[in-house]
XYZ file of C-alpha atoms in Angstrom:
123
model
C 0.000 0.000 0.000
C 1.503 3.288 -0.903
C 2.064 5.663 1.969
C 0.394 9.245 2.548
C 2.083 12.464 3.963
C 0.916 14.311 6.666
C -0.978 16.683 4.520
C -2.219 13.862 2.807
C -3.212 12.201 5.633
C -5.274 15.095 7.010
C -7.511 15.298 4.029
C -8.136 11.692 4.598
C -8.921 12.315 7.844
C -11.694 14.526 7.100
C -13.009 12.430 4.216
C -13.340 9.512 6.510
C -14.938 11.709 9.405
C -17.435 13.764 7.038
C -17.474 11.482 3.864
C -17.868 12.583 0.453
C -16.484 16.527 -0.317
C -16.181 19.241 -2.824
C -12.699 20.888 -2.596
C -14.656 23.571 -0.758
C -16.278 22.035 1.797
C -12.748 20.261 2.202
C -11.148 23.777 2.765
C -14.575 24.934 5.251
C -13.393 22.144 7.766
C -9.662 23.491 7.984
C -9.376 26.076 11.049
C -7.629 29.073 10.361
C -5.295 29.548 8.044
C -6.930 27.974 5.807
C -5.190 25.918 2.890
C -5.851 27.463 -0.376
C -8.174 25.834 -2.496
C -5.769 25.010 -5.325
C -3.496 23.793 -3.068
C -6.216 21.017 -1.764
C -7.473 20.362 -5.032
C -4.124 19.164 -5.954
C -3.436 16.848 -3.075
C -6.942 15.678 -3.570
C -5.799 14.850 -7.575
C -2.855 13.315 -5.890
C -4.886 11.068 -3.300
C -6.905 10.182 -6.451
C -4.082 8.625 -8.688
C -2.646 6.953 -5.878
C -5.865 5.520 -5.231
C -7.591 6.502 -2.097
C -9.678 8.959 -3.164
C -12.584 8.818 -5.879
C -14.636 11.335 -7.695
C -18.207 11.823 -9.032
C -19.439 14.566 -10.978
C -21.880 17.274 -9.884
C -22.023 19.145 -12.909
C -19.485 20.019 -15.844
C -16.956 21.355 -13.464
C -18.155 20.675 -10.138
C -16.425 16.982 -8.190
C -17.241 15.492 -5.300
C -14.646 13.632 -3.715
C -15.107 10.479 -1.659
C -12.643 7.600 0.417
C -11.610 4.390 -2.191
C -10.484 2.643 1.083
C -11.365 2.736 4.673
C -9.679 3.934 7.444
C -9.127 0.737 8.660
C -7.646 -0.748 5.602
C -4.866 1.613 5.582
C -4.062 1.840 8.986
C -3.923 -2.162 8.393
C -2.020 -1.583 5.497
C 0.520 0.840 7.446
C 1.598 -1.281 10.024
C 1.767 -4.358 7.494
C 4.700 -2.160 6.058
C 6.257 -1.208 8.821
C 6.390 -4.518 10.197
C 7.767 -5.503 7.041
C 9.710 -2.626 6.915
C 12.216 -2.570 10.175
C 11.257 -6.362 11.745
C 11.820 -8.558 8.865
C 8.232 -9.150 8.993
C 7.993 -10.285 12.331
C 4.968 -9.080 14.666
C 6.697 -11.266 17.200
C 9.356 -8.715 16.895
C 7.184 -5.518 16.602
C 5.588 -6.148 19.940
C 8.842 -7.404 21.672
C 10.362 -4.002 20.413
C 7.271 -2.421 21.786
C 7.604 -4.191 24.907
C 11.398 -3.482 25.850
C 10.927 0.375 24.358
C 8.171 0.543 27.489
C 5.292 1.629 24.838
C 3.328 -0.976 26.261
C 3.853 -2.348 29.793
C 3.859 -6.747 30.744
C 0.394 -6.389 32.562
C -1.118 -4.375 28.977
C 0.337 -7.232 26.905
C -1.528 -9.859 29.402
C -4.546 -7.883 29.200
C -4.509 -8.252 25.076
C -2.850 -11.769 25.132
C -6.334 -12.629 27.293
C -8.580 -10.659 24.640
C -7.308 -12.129 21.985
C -7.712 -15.831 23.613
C -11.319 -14.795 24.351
C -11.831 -13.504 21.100
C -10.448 -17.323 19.442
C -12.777 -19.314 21.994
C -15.757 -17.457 20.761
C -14.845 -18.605 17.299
């Protein structure tokens, strides 16, 4: 899955929050300053050719902009590739990393080991 940037990732942000959007309405939800409109319109074309964003046509000139692929696939996505990335695809090594970096303490890893087990048995 290709990556966004951070600018990227904000108009996804408010795609998936407020669904489909004119450039405008894009701009509206931005505090102030607000990004000029040509400069959203072409990180919207952008996020359209890489394939996150679609478009349907209001009128001759007029788009309306909606999410390809859900929040949850790319955050999916994104940690598929950094797993891939920097533990030689190894989730084992991602949350042992995690673990000995003190993101995520013994008892939280418990706690989700148990989830998960509860989650299987229900299966």
């Amino acid at each position: 899955m290709k990556q966004l940037t951070q600018k990227e990732e904000e108009i996804m942000d408010r795609m998936w929050d407020h669904g489909p959007l004119q450039v405008r309405e894009l701009q509206a939800l931005y505090d102030e300053p607000k990004p000029h409109v040509n400069t959203l319109a072409t990180l919207v074309k952008i996020l359209e050719d890489k394939g996150f964003l679609g478009h349907r046509a209001l009128s001759a000139r007029c788009f309306q902009y909606f999410a390809r692929i859900s929040r949850d696939d790319y955050r999916g996505g994104t940690l598929a590739n950094v797993v891939n990335k920097f533990f030689g695809r190894s989730y084992l090594s991602a949350v042992s990393a995690l673990v000995h970096e003190e993101k995520i303490s013994v008892d939280e890893l418990r706690a989700l080991i148990s989830e998960v087990e509860a989650g299987a048995q229900d299966k």
